[in-house]
């Protein structure tokens, strides 16, 4: 006697083997759909994108850190100008001061400003209907050379420009925008859209970014009403993107240069490769760490989309709704957003119909379905919880992992372990309740939760509804067919339903792991659970039959039924052990540490400061494990508590704040101040007493809003920063000023990092700050 299952066949073992093989091939093809193409060398046709040529540009750009305002940045800019002139283009430098856009999140010290120098050039179209803007930022953080972020984007655009200028002239204008100051405050992009004449009238922007060193170039953000653009992007050689990522990114506080363009009314797409995030913003973000396949994918897709846009009437791209889209083998599946709710509702109807058919055929009952629906919450909740606890366990075993904000160097083994851990929960749950409720009941309950989630996502994140609604719809329809047929037709039906689930969910699982990182492994496990629930009819086919057996025979069958759970548990242990074994630290793959130095010139006292979530061994010689707030003395560090330790006061001059003009009228005071650093610095800042009523606030000619009480100025001019301030106050005003340089090696008491210990990619790593209070 067999359990009341969806699939009815006398050849369960053979059918199970066939289904596993077929789904294995489907899984392989689905993973390949989100893998970057092979890099192309110099032998490729002249009109094609060649990663080899682009990589040579990356090598020329990312020789050393080149933050905004640095001498190294000047050299990169000269290289860009020479490269563009070599293509018979006429690049210009937009030299200006810019303030961080109002839609962006200000830093702890206040609004960001910068002296930026964008490199801009125009490739004129034959009969332009609008402009296409190809954008990448050419500055890096102060801690790393920016091989991937964003020399990869810059190198890719230079190669795209070469291909465009050597090919037939496009209909539309193409504007190459190499922005400055992205890492500091996104000020270069803001300067371009608000001040550059070429930005008037808007257009279509393609922004190239990177948050790692490998993986596919994912189109992760779009402007609103993106359906026509997504249709065009679907014609790229290998389009990789999901509307779910767009929905999630819109909810996050993250920004790129694309933000300034989007908020200024431009339409467009934002793409980045994001795997290999251990090198992000770190000294290890060197050209040699970059996967050239990722560079090929970045440039190849950009070139194709630019050409398609170049011959399109750009005025027709506006309008419509947001598309739902996702990658599949050989194509980008997409459909209008107006179908989200109908498909989600249809999925629920299909699952209800499946439940009705199963009850009519005697495979389940209403009571069993209700119980199974409640019990299905066990894997839905338990697997993500265990996966979320997995990373803290790993950091307990290897404390250095606490210094990695996203992923370690070789996270693949741990990602597989998360999948195996999810399998432990699902297999164990299935084996425990299969005999009591029947596999058909559990499978219907799993599809039911998928259908419900599809409706929830349709309401909250419409672009992500497909992840649950489509597998539920396909699974329910195929399960009905399987119940109404017999033998191999039944097997074929459940295989088709499972294949749809794999095609839809597995690529998103693959993309989500590097997007969220190991610290958020619970989110990845949640998607894996959804996939496992959609595959329950297949799980039943490979599960040892115990239903209807008695005595020793039932006991032995039950033990064999627990075998998948045991194998999955063993896989978790083995994969974790392998990960710990191969992911070792060395000079090329160092552990990451974070340290700053803060000197209070008022008291001539200093302290070491670190924002490490867990103090690393090297850092512990400078700071203690206790958390302290330093906002009062160093407002630029914000209200977050950090770890501190005493330091020797270095003979560093404090920034100078002078009063150049002071006009008083009643209780209103208008002042002109000049803030000047007396040492080479990367940034400087000023904070005003929060209680002071501000009527007008201008920095280097850039007006700030009246609610601003401070600013951080990147790449300050040698002659100082002019500040015009109107306040309602009659007495002296208290100002706290600060400047910051890079590098700690010359400070008293600093001990160099040993081999295998590196610097975390943080905007404050290795910052040497000096602060002073003025009363004027």
XYZ file of C-alpha atoms in Angstrom:
776
model
C 0.000 0.000 0.000
C 1.433 3.383 -1.032
C 0.973 6.803 0.496
C -1.604 8.969 -1.310
C 0.868 10.782 -3.568
C 0.376 13.086 -6.537
C 2.417 10.838 -8.861
C 1.003 7.389 -9.503
C 3.534 5.060 -11.128
C 4.694 1.527 -10.575
C 8.296 2.479 -11.370
C 8.998 4.926 -8.584
C 12.738 4.302 -8.373
C 13.296 4.658 -12.124
C 10.963 7.634 -12.312
C 12.775 9.291 -9.419
C 16.133 8.793 -11.123
C 14.872 10.207 -14.420
C 13.360 13.250 -12.737
C 16.541 13.940 -10.742
C 18.650 13.773 -13.925
C 16.283 16.035 -15.854
C 16.078 18.588 -13.056
C 19.844 18.430 -12.647
C 20.230 19.458 -16.290
C 17.614 22.192 -15.883
C 19.436 23.444 -12.783
C 22.741 23.509 -14.648
C 21.216 25.505 -17.505
C 19.545 27.882 -15.030
C 22.819 28.581 -13.230
C 24.561 29.146 -16.567
C 21.918 31.750 -17.416
C 23.379 33.995 -14.693
C 27.036 33.323 -15.386
C 29.078 35.935 -17.279
C 30.244 35.074 -20.808
C 33.845 34.195 -21.561
C 36.168 37.170 -21.933
C 37.165 38.033 -25.485
C 40.715 38.897 -26.447
C 42.320 40.918 -29.176
C 41.185 38.499 -31.876
C 37.563 39.645 -31.659
C 36.173 41.815 -34.496
C 36.926 45.533 -34.182
C 33.265 46.403 -33.649
C 32.881 43.994 -30.727
C 33.632 44.591 -27.083
C 36.966 43.096 -26.048
C 37.632 42.519 -22.370
C 41.366 42.350 -23.109
C 41.480 45.962 -24.291
C 39.224 47.137 -21.469
C 41.393 45.364 -18.922
C 44.456 47.215 -20.184
C 42.608 50.427 -19.348
C 41.787 49.073 -15.884
C 45.456 48.340 -15.303
C 46.388 51.896 -16.287
C 43.748 53.433 -14.011
C 43.913 51.287 -10.874
C 47.620 51.536 -10.099
C 47.040 53.094 -6.653
C 44.257 54.710 -4.615
C 42.954 57.838 -6.360
C 40.281 59.540 -4.256
C 38.756 62.837 -5.307
C 41.240 65.692 -5.200
C 44.364 63.540 -4.999
C 47.425 63.749 -7.248
C 46.745 60.159 -8.282
C 43.278 61.248 -9.405
C 44.847 63.967 -11.534
C 46.917 61.285 -13.293
C 43.839 59.159 -13.959
C 42.019 62.161 -15.396
C 44.958 62.905 -17.710
C 44.823 59.291 -18.888
C 41.110 59.579 -19.628
C 41.584 62.781 -21.579
C 44.426 61.288 -23.628
C 42.452 58.102 -24.346
C 39.370 59.996 -25.505
C 41.392 62.388 -27.641
C 43.014 59.361 -29.220
C 39.518 58.420 -30.469
C 39.204 61.865 -32.123
C 36.790 63.007 -29.418
C 36.852 66.382 -27.675
C 36.542 65.729 -23.932
C 36.028 68.562 -21.471
C 36.620 68.779 -17.749
C 33.694 70.051 -15.706
C 35.552 71.710 -12.825
C 33.097 72.776 -10.141
C 31.947 72.540 -6.557
C 28.887 70.403 -5.927
C 26.672 69.619 -2.977
C 25.267 66.203 -2.255
C 21.747 65.785 -3.637
C 18.870 66.420 -1.240
C 17.470 62.939 -1.931
C 20.640 61.289 -0.657
C 21.421 60.323 2.909
C 23.791 62.820 4.520
C 26.799 61.548 6.419
C 27.038 61.734 10.177
C 28.910 65.031 9.943
C 26.300 66.677 7.745
C 25.751 67.221 4.055
C 28.570 66.316 1.690
C 30.259 68.703 -0.730
C 33.231 68.266 -3.011
C 35.400 70.011 -5.533
C 34.910 67.683 -8.508
C 36.286 67.419 -12.016
C 34.033 65.356 -14.273
C 35.346 64.253 -17.663
C 32.629 64.634 -20.301
C 32.603 64.102 -24.043
C 29.991 63.900 -26.789
C 29.718 61.438 -29.661
C 27.325 63.312 -31.952
C 24.442 61.442 -33.547
C 23.331 61.749 -37.181
C 19.777 62.896 -36.398
C 19.399 62.788 -32.653
C 16.046 62.308 -30.941
C 17.649 62.566 -27.494
C 20.796 61.718 -25.626
C 22.231 58.503 -24.218
C 24.481 58.948 -21.193
C 27.082 56.279 -20.460
C 28.268 56.824 -16.893
C 31.002 55.452 -14.607
C 32.963 57.114 -11.806
C 36.729 57.398 -12.095
C 37.574 58.095 -8.446
C 38.334 55.399 -5.875
C 38.162 55.206 -2.114
C 41.219 56.234 -0.126
C 41.951 52.658 0.967
C 42.085 50.868 -2.370
C 42.985 51.363 -6.036
C 39.432 50.639 -7.211
C 40.262 47.951 -9.746
C 36.657 46.820 -9.943
C 35.000 49.830 -8.298
C 35.014 51.531 -10.646
C 38.001 51.201 -12.951
C 36.091 48.278 -14.464
C 33.226 50.594 -15.403
C 35.586 53.255 -16.720
C 37.630 50.731 -18.716
C 34.455 49.182 -20.112
C 33.145 52.583 -21.236
C 36.439 53.481 -22.913
C 36.247 50.221 -24.857
C 32.573 50.885 -25.672
C 33.561 54.341 -26.912
C 36.264 52.806 -29.112
C 33.748 50.394 -30.642
C 31.167 53.133 -31.192
C 33.618 55.566 -32.806
C 35.009 52.926 -35.180
C 31.553 51.717 -36.268
C 28.659 53.295 -38.158
C 27.429 56.606 -36.771
C 24.420 56.253 -34.505
C 21.226 58.240 -34.888
C 21.299 59.629 -31.356
C 23.896 61.558 -29.381
C 25.987 59.540 -26.924
C 27.497 61.392 -23.961
C 30.298 59.756 -21.992
C 30.297 60.951 -18.373
C 33.181 59.951 -16.128
C 32.114 61.329 -12.772
C 34.318 62.415 -9.903
C 33.600 62.249 -6.190
C 31.211 59.289 -6.285
C 32.829 57.570 -3.353
C 32.878 60.755 -1.301
C 29.337 62.065 -1.772
C 28.086 61.297 -5.306
C 28.826 64.948 -5.938
C 30.165 64.511 -9.458
C 26.919 63.045 -10.758
C 24.936 65.724 -8.954
C 27.150 68.410 -10.499
C 26.602 67.003 -13.974
C 22.809 66.756 -13.847
C 22.379 70.157 -12.164
C 25.072 72.223 -13.874
C 26.213 70.722 -17.178
C 24.422 71.989 -20.328
C 24.505 68.503 -21.887
C 22.220 67.249 -19.119
C 19.424 69.684 -19.990
C 16.423 67.843 -21.356
C 17.400 64.584 -19.676
C 17.804 61.342 -21.604
C 18.590 57.690 -21.057
C 21.434 56.781 -18.698
C 23.362 53.505 -18.456
C 25.413 53.482 -15.251
C 28.191 50.954 -14.682
C 29.165 49.992 -11.141
C 30.810 47.182 -9.178
C 30.545 45.996 -5.586
C 32.894 43.068 -5.920
C 35.337 41.494 -8.340
C 33.370 38.775 -10.122
C 29.969 37.435 -11.068
C 27.505 38.515 -13.739
C 26.803 42.155 -14.515
C 23.345 42.353 -12.953
C 20.913 45.043 -14.006
C 19.716 45.759 -10.482
C 18.067 49.181 -10.705
C 15.898 51.043 -13.182
C 13.920 54.218 -13.426
C 10.190 53.905 -12.900
C 7.863 52.813 -15.726
C 10.652 50.648 -17.089
C 8.796 48.204 -19.361
C 10.027 49.604 -22.682
C 13.596 49.847 -21.423
C 13.479 46.310 -20.040
C 12.213 45.026 -23.391
C 15.187 46.675 -25.036
C 17.606 45.338 -22.395
C 16.234 41.840 -23.090
C 17.931 42.008 -26.492
C 21.386 42.238 -24.878
C 23.735 39.282 -25.507
C 23.197 37.954 -21.987
C 20.660 39.951 -19.992
C 20.843 39.233 -16.266
C 18.468 40.973 -13.935
C 15.305 40.545 -11.944
C 12.479 42.912 -11.116
C 12.676 41.552 -7.569
C 16.135 43.128 -7.182
C 14.785 46.449 -8.434
C 11.965 46.334 -5.895
C 14.326 45.516 -3.020
C 16.886 48.139 -4.033
C 14.190 50.814 -4.057
C 13.528 50.034 -0.396
C 17.188 50.302 0.634
C 19.061 53.507 1.576
C 21.845 52.682 -0.908
C 22.817 55.152 -3.626
C 25.022 55.267 -6.708
C 25.588 57.913 -9.372
C 22.409 56.589 -10.967
C 20.437 58.136 -8.078
C 21.264 61.688 -9.154
C 20.225 60.977 -12.742
C 17.044 59.178 -11.727
C 15.963 61.944 -9.368
C 16.635 64.510 -12.093
C 14.096 62.772 -14.346
C 16.371 60.644 -16.513
C 15.287 57.161 -17.515
C 17.816 54.381 -17.471
C 19.414 51.234 -16.137
C 22.000 50.581 -13.432
C 24.225 47.498 -13.634
C 26.992 46.032 -11.477
C 28.824 42.806 -10.791
C 28.734 42.091 -7.068
C 30.354 38.754 -6.255
C 33.798 38.618 -4.672
C 32.797 41.411 -2.279
C 35.667 40.734 0.149
C 37.825 43.117 -1.919
C 35.189 45.858 -2.039
C 36.840 49.233 -1.270
C 39.880 47.386 0.095
C 43.563 47.525 -0.919
C 42.993 44.112 -2.498
C 40.659 45.611 -5.150
C 43.455 45.399 -7.700
C 43.051 44.653 -11.419
C 44.464 41.146 -10.989
C 41.628 40.269 -8.580
C 38.985 41.024 -11.198
C 37.280 38.297 -13.205
C 37.666 39.397 -16.823
C 34.517 37.470 -17.713
C 32.618 39.961 -15.533
C 34.284 42.822 -17.384
C 33.269 41.259 -20.704
C 29.667 40.935 -19.528
C 29.603 44.535 -18.293
C 30.882 45.982 -21.546
C 29.205 43.608 -23.992
C 25.732 44.298 -22.654
C 26.398 48.042 -22.438
C 27.634 48.246 -26.027
C 24.641 46.347 -27.384
C 22.085 48.369 -25.417
C 23.828 51.631 -26.370
C 23.608 50.690 -30.044
C 19.949 49.725 -29.731
C 19.209 53.006 -27.992
C 21.367 54.827 -30.499
C 19.084 53.933 -33.392
C 15.806 54.225 -31.467
C 13.478 57.193 -31.219
C 14.195 57.915 -27.567
C 10.973 59.871 -27.187
C 9.033 56.602 -27.387
C 10.713 55.068 -24.334
C 8.694 56.979 -21.765
C 5.389 55.750 -20.441
C 4.049 52.331 -19.589
C 4.331 50.476 -16.313
C 7.046 48.567 -14.502
C 7.804 45.196 -16.072
C 8.200 41.927 -14.212
C 11.263 40.137 -15.509
C 13.746 37.425 -14.616
C 16.507 35.423 -16.311
C 15.932 32.019 -17.858
C 18.170 29.866 -20.059
C 18.701 31.813 -23.262
C 16.428 34.779 -22.551
C 15.059 37.370 -20.178
C 11.438 36.505 -19.410
C 9.341 39.644 -19.062
C 5.707 40.672 -18.935
C 3.749 43.829 -18.086
C 3.216 44.788 -14.478
C -0.519 44.784 -15.115
C -0.373 40.978 -15.098
C 1.046 40.717 -11.574
C -2.270 40.607 -9.728
C -4.095 38.388 -12.259
C -1.280 35.817 -12.172
C -1.106 35.882 -8.378
C -4.874 35.397 -8.128
C -4.809 32.658 -10.762
C -2.101 30.844 -8.785
C -4.292 30.795 -5.683
C -7.289 29.593 -7.712
C -5.157 26.836 -9.259
C -3.992 25.639 -5.827
C -7.575 25.635 -4.526
C -8.579 23.621 -7.596
C -5.730 21.210 -6.895
C -6.972 20.737 -3.351
C -10.486 20.034 -4.624
C -9.253 17.467 -7.188
C -7.033 15.789 -4.592
C -9.959 15.489 -2.171
C -12.207 14.057 -4.875
C -9.558 11.435 -5.673
C -9.180 10.538 -2.007
C -5.605 11.792 -1.726
C -6.321 14.158 1.151
C -9.012 15.737 3.275
C -9.894 19.215 4.447
C -8.701 18.431 7.955
C -5.362 17.124 6.703
C -4.886 20.142 4.444
C -5.534 22.504 7.349
C -3.043 20.680 9.524
C -0.444 20.557 6.745
C -0.866 24.289 6.081
C -0.021 25.006 9.713
C 2.866 22.545 9.797
C 4.388 23.964 6.592
C 5.235 27.074 8.568
C 7.862 24.960 10.349
C 10.365 24.808 7.444
C 9.365 28.286 6.228
C 10.436 29.744 9.579
C 12.974 27.266 10.918
C 15.264 27.051 7.879
C 15.873 30.840 7.628
C 16.400 31.056 11.389
C 19.020 28.299 11.355
C 20.674 29.798 8.279
C 20.803 33.189 9.987
C 22.547 31.573 12.964
C 25.029 29.811 10.690
C 27.220 32.886 10.087
C 27.570 33.774 13.800
C 28.659 30.188 14.378
C 31.299 30.525 11.674
C 32.513 33.830 13.140
C 32.764 32.160 16.530
C 34.978 29.472 14.991
C 36.922 32.034 12.943
C 36.679 35.463 14.637
C 38.316 37.228 11.682
C 35.097 36.750 9.707
C 33.459 39.425 11.873
C 35.534 41.995 9.993
C 33.944 41.110 6.643
C 30.794 43.187 6.097
C 29.463 41.087 3.198
C 31.345 37.896 2.364
C 34.696 36.210 2.998
C 37.028 35.520 0.113
C 35.707 32.055 -0.759
C 32.046 31.959 0.303
C 30.904 29.314 -2.198
C 31.288 26.439 0.256
C 29.298 28.252 2.909
C 26.548 29.117 0.435
C 26.235 25.448 -0.457
C 26.144 24.669 3.264
C 23.181 27.050 3.684
C 21.370 25.198 0.897
C 22.204 21.872 2.534
C 21.028 23.195 5.905
C 17.714 24.151 4.334
C 17.508 20.656 2.862
C 18.036 19.195 6.337
C 14.990 21.072 7.614
C 12.752 20.323 4.629
C 13.740 16.647 4.329
C 13.384 16.120 8.061
C 9.993 17.838 8.140
C 8.803 15.856 5.121
C 9.958 12.531 6.555
C 8.315 13.296 9.891
C 4.867 14.175 8.557
C 4.720 12.290 5.262
C 3.311 9.108 6.708
C 0.801 10.876 8.957
C -0.588 13.363 6.403
C 0.475 11.938 3.060
C 2.857 13.452 0.496
C 0.028 14.871 -1.620
C -1.273 16.848 1.341
C 2.162 18.278 2.136
C 2.788 19.184 -1.502
C -0.559 21.001 -1.801
C 0.099 22.880 1.434
C 3.516 23.948 0.148
C 2.039 25.261 -3.099
C -0.681 26.978 -1.088
C 1.850 28.990 0.880
C 3.610 29.910 -2.365
C 0.311 31.193 -3.745
C -0.396 33.215 -0.604
C 3.109 34.681 -0.687
C 2.565 35.596 -4.337
C -0.413 37.724 -3.299
C 1.511 39.309 -0.422
C 4.409 40.208 -2.699
C 2.007 41.580 -5.324
C 0.871 44.060 -2.699
C 4.262 44.912 -1.204
C 6.856 44.357 -3.967
C 4.990 43.657 -7.222
C 8.169 42.900 -9.150
C 8.909 39.992 -6.805
C 5.487 38.326 -6.891
C 6.549 36.035 -9.739
C 8.985 34.231 -7.419
C 6.078 32.603 -5.596
C 3.073 33.011 -7.879
C 4.493 31.405 -11.024
C 5.929 28.277 -9.317
C 2.603 27.903 -7.467
C 0.605 28.304 -10.670
C 2.759 25.919 -12.706
C 3.050 23.445 -9.844
C -0.698 23.363 -9.216
C -1.619 22.930 -12.884
C 0.983 20.194 -13.384
C -0.083 18.462 -10.165
C -3.709 18.385 -11.365
C -2.547 16.806 -14.621
C -0.455 14.313 -12.669
C -3.432 13.305 -10.522
C -5.744 12.916 -13.506
C -3.233 10.798 -15.454
C -1.180 7.760 -14.596
C 2.247 6.275 -15.177
C 4.862 8.244 -17.047
C 2.436 11.014 -17.990
C 2.092 11.680 -14.295
C 5.877 11.757 -13.915
C 6.217 14.109 -16.878
C 3.682 16.500 -15.373
C 5.396 16.876 -11.992
C 8.754 17.180 -13.743
C 7.435 20.093 -15.814
C 6.099 21.846 -12.715
C 9.375 21.337 -10.875
C 11.370 22.560 -13.859
C 9.422 25.833 -13.900
C 10.185 26.338 -10.207
C 13.894 25.672 -10.766
C 14.093 28.052 -13.737
C 12.378 30.831 -11.800
C 13.851 30.464 -8.328
C 17.343 29.002 -8.705
C 18.899 31.948 -10.639
C 17.515 34.333 -8.030
C 19.024 32.203 -5.264
C 22.375 32.357 -7.068
C 22.151 36.152 -7.428
C 20.825 36.767 -3.917
C 23.725 35.081 -2.110
C 26.353 37.673 -3.165
C 23.811 40.494 -3.055
C 23.033 40.040 0.647
C 26.131 38.165 1.790
C 26.587 35.484 4.398
C 25.477 37.699 7.324
C 21.981 37.628 5.790
C 21.972 33.937 4.941
C 18.439 33.633 6.332
C 17.048 35.535 3.347
C 18.785 33.139 0.954
C 17.458 30.165 2.895
C 13.924 31.532 2.620
C 14.103 31.423 -1.182
C 15.608 27.934 -1.036
C 12.655 26.838 1.124
C 10.235 28.167 -1.491
C 12.045 26.155 -4.140
C 11.995 23.054 -1.935
C 8.252 23.386 -1.323
C 7.649 23.608 -5.062
C 9.720 20.438 -5.505
C 7.879 18.315 -2.904
C 6.250 16.013 -5.509
C 9.759 15.254 -6.766
C 11.062 14.821 -3.230
C 8.345 12.236 -2.701
C 9.460 10.290 -5.777
C 12.955 9.805 -4.357
C 11.729 9.223 -0.814
C 11.730 5.691 0.583
C 8.199 4.308 0.805
C 7.062 3.485 4.345
C 3.341 4.032 4.092
C 1.248 0.953 4.939
C 4.143 -1.128 6.250
C 4.138 -2.659 9.696
C 6.621 -3.757 12.312
C 10.268 -4.199 11.441
C 9.612 -3.532 7.780
C 8.119 -0.119 8.618
C 11.005 0.643 10.990
C 13.623 -0.137 8.355
C 11.727 1.863 5.762
C 11.477 4.747 8.192
C 15.217 4.663 8.747
C 15.774 4.718 5.006
C 13.325 7.605 4.797
C 15.550 9.572 7.153
C 18.535 8.985 4.878
C 18.089 12.201 2.789
C 18.048 14.238 5.998
C 21.190 12.513 7.256
C 22.963 13.035 3.936
C 22.024 16.725 3.918
C 23.265 17.118 7.500
C 26.538 15.435 6.597
C 26.818 17.815 3.638
C 26.458 20.809 5.976
C 29.324 19.548 8.118
C 31.579 18.614 5.195
C 30.945 21.843 3.263
C 31.596 23.946 6.364
C 34.804 22.083 7.088
C 35.999 22.479 3.501
C 35.157 26.190 3.600
C 37.159 26.691 6.775
C 40.012 24.703 5.293
C 40.314 26.543 1.968
C 39.361 30.079 3.041
C 42.640 30.913 4.760
C 44.207 34.326 5.229
C 47.452 35.338 3.547
C 49.044 38.392 1.960
C 46.694 38.215 -1.015
C 43.634 37.405 1.103
C 44.196 39.212 4.415
C 41.847 39.432 7.351
C 40.234 42.868 7.563
C 40.720 45.457 10.309
C 39.565 49.030 10.789
C 41.350 51.806 12.695
C 41.208 55.602 12.883
C 43.025 58.294 14.844
C 41.314 61.313 16.403
C 43.162 64.284 17.924
C 41.258 66.835 20.014
C 43.246 70.028 19.637
C 41.279 71.721 22.432
C 42.752 69.401 25.058
C 45.730 68.056 23.070
C 44.502 64.515 23.686
C 44.126 61.742 21.171
C 42.477 58.381 20.852
C 42.406 55.427 18.546
C 38.933 54.698 17.175
C 37.517 51.581 15.508
C 34.020 50.673 14.367
C 34.740 46.939 14.124
C 31.691 44.931 15.237
C 34.075 42.623 17.062
C 37.589 43.736 17.956
C 40.163 41.879 15.893
C 43.424 40.665 17.362
C 45.568 43.328 15.676
C 43.147 46.139 16.535
C 42.931 45.082 20.183
C 46.364 46.587 20.860
C 44.864 50.028 20.131
C 41.244 49.875 21.334
C 39.263 48.048 23.993
C 36.136 46.014 23.507
C 33.950 48.607 25.225
C 31.713 50.865 23.160
C 31.796 54.648 23.537
C 30.108 57.595 21.841
C 32.515 60.208 20.444
C 29.960 62.468 18.807
C 30.537 65.353 21.176
C 34.241 65.671 20.358
C 34.026 64.236 16.834
C 30.526 64.896 15.439
C 31.581 63.473 12.062
C 31.606 59.971 13.546
C 27.893 60.262 14.305
C 25.879 58.939 17.213
C 26.931 55.323 16.748
C 29.077 53.944 19.517
C 32.612 52.917 18.588
C 35.564 51.306 20.315
C 38.296 53.601 21.532
C 41.689 53.535 23.193
C 44.194 56.134 24.402
C 46.736 57.423 21.906
C 49.723 59.750 22.029
C 48.919 63.263 20.846
C 50.772 63.918 17.589
C 52.071 67.407 16.711
C 49.427 67.988 14.049
C 48.097 71.507 13.338
C 44.346 71.972 13.704
C 42.228 73.468 10.942
C 41.950 77.244 11.111
C 38.569 79.040 11.168
C 38.713 82.810 10.646
C 35.987 85.441 10.670
C 36.298 87.595 7.543
C 33.061 89.592 7.803
C 30.547 90.071 10.598
C 27.357 92.126 10.147
C 24.738 92.435 12.875
C 21.208 93.759 12.668
C 19.069 93.279 15.742
C 19.238 89.610 16.694
C 20.377 88.591 13.206
C 24.017 88.000 12.474
C 25.535 87.505 8.993
C 29.050 86.101 8.910
C 31.632 85.190 6.306
C 34.034 82.530 7.556
C 36.991 80.789 5.988
C 37.958 77.253 6.954
C 41.532 76.365 6.043
C 43.581 73.269 6.711
C 47.198 73.709 7.724
C 48.268 70.265 6.487
C 47.535 68.147 3.399
C 44.063 66.651 3.919
C 41.388 64.754 1.989
C 38.405 66.336 3.708
C 37.406 69.021 6.144
C 34.204 69.803 7.953
C 32.316 72.157 10.202
C 29.496 71.687 12.665
C 27.404 74.411 14.235
C 25.701 74.262 17.611
C 22.403 72.427 16.917
C 20.472 74.975 18.999
C 21.468 77.904 16.771
C 18.616 79.044 14.441
C 20.052 79.115 10.891
C 18.466 81.460 8.346
C 20.903 80.966 5.444
C 23.914 78.718 4.941
C 26.229 78.757 1.903
C 29.490 76.854 1.397
C 31.746 77.741 -1.539
C 28.768 79.307 -3.256
C 26.598 76.220 -2.788
C 23.449 76.899 -0.756
C 22.551 74.443 1.970
C 19.125 74.026 3.494
C 18.365 75.931 6.689
C 18.064 72.712 8.670
C 21.676 71.760 7.952
C 24.003 72.171 10.924
C 27.175 70.878 9.377
C 29.007 69.708 6.298
C 31.923 67.591 5.153
C 33.886 69.023 2.229
C 35.932 66.584 0.135
C 38.989 67.738 -1.808
C 39.010 71.201 -0.187
C 40.842 73.917 -2.153
C 44.219 75.045 -0.864
C 42.937 78.550 -0.239
C 40.282 77.306 2.148
C 36.501 77.098 2.099
C 34.334 80.199 2.199
C 31.260 79.899 4.418
C 28.448 82.452 4.488
C 26.122 82.068 7.416
C 23.094 84.012 8.618
C 21.806 83.090 12.058
C 19.458 84.450 14.662
C 21.890 84.986 17.525
C 23.485 87.986 19.175
C 26.273 86.371 21.165
C 29.297 84.284 20.228
C 28.708 81.163 18.145
C 30.398 77.847 18.826
C 31.850 75.946 15.862
C 33.475 72.549 15.816
C 35.811 72.046 12.849
C 37.739 69.027 11.689
C 40.010 67.911 8.894
C 41.133 64.453 7.919
C 44.100 62.957 6.115
C 44.839 59.385 5.133
C 47.437 57.138 6.694
C 48.401 56.232 10.241
C 51.923 54.875 9.784
C 53.705 58.095 10.876
C 51.691 58.512 14.071
C 53.330 57.810 17.436
C 52.417 54.429 18.837
C 51.209 52.946 15.547
C 52.312 49.373 14.882
C 52.257 48.082 11.290
C 49.949 45.260 10.338
C 51.658 41.884 9.934
C 51.377 39.816 6.774
C 47.880 38.403 6.448
C 46.212 41.366 8.179
C 44.703 44.031 5.919
C 42.438 47.062 5.874
C 38.673 46.884 5.599
C 37.077 48.836 2.777
C 35.640 51.695 4.821
C 35.454 55.408 4.062
C 36.969 56.075 7.493
C 39.680 53.412 7.529
C 43.145 54.888 8.172
C 41.598 58.324 8.731
C 43.674 60.753 10.798
C 41.313 63.434 12.103
C 42.101 66.636 13.969
C 39.289 68.665 15.554
C 39.103 72.042 17.275
C 36.420 74.305 18.747
C 36.094 77.981 17.880
C 33.910 80.598 19.527
C 33.356 83.576 17.245
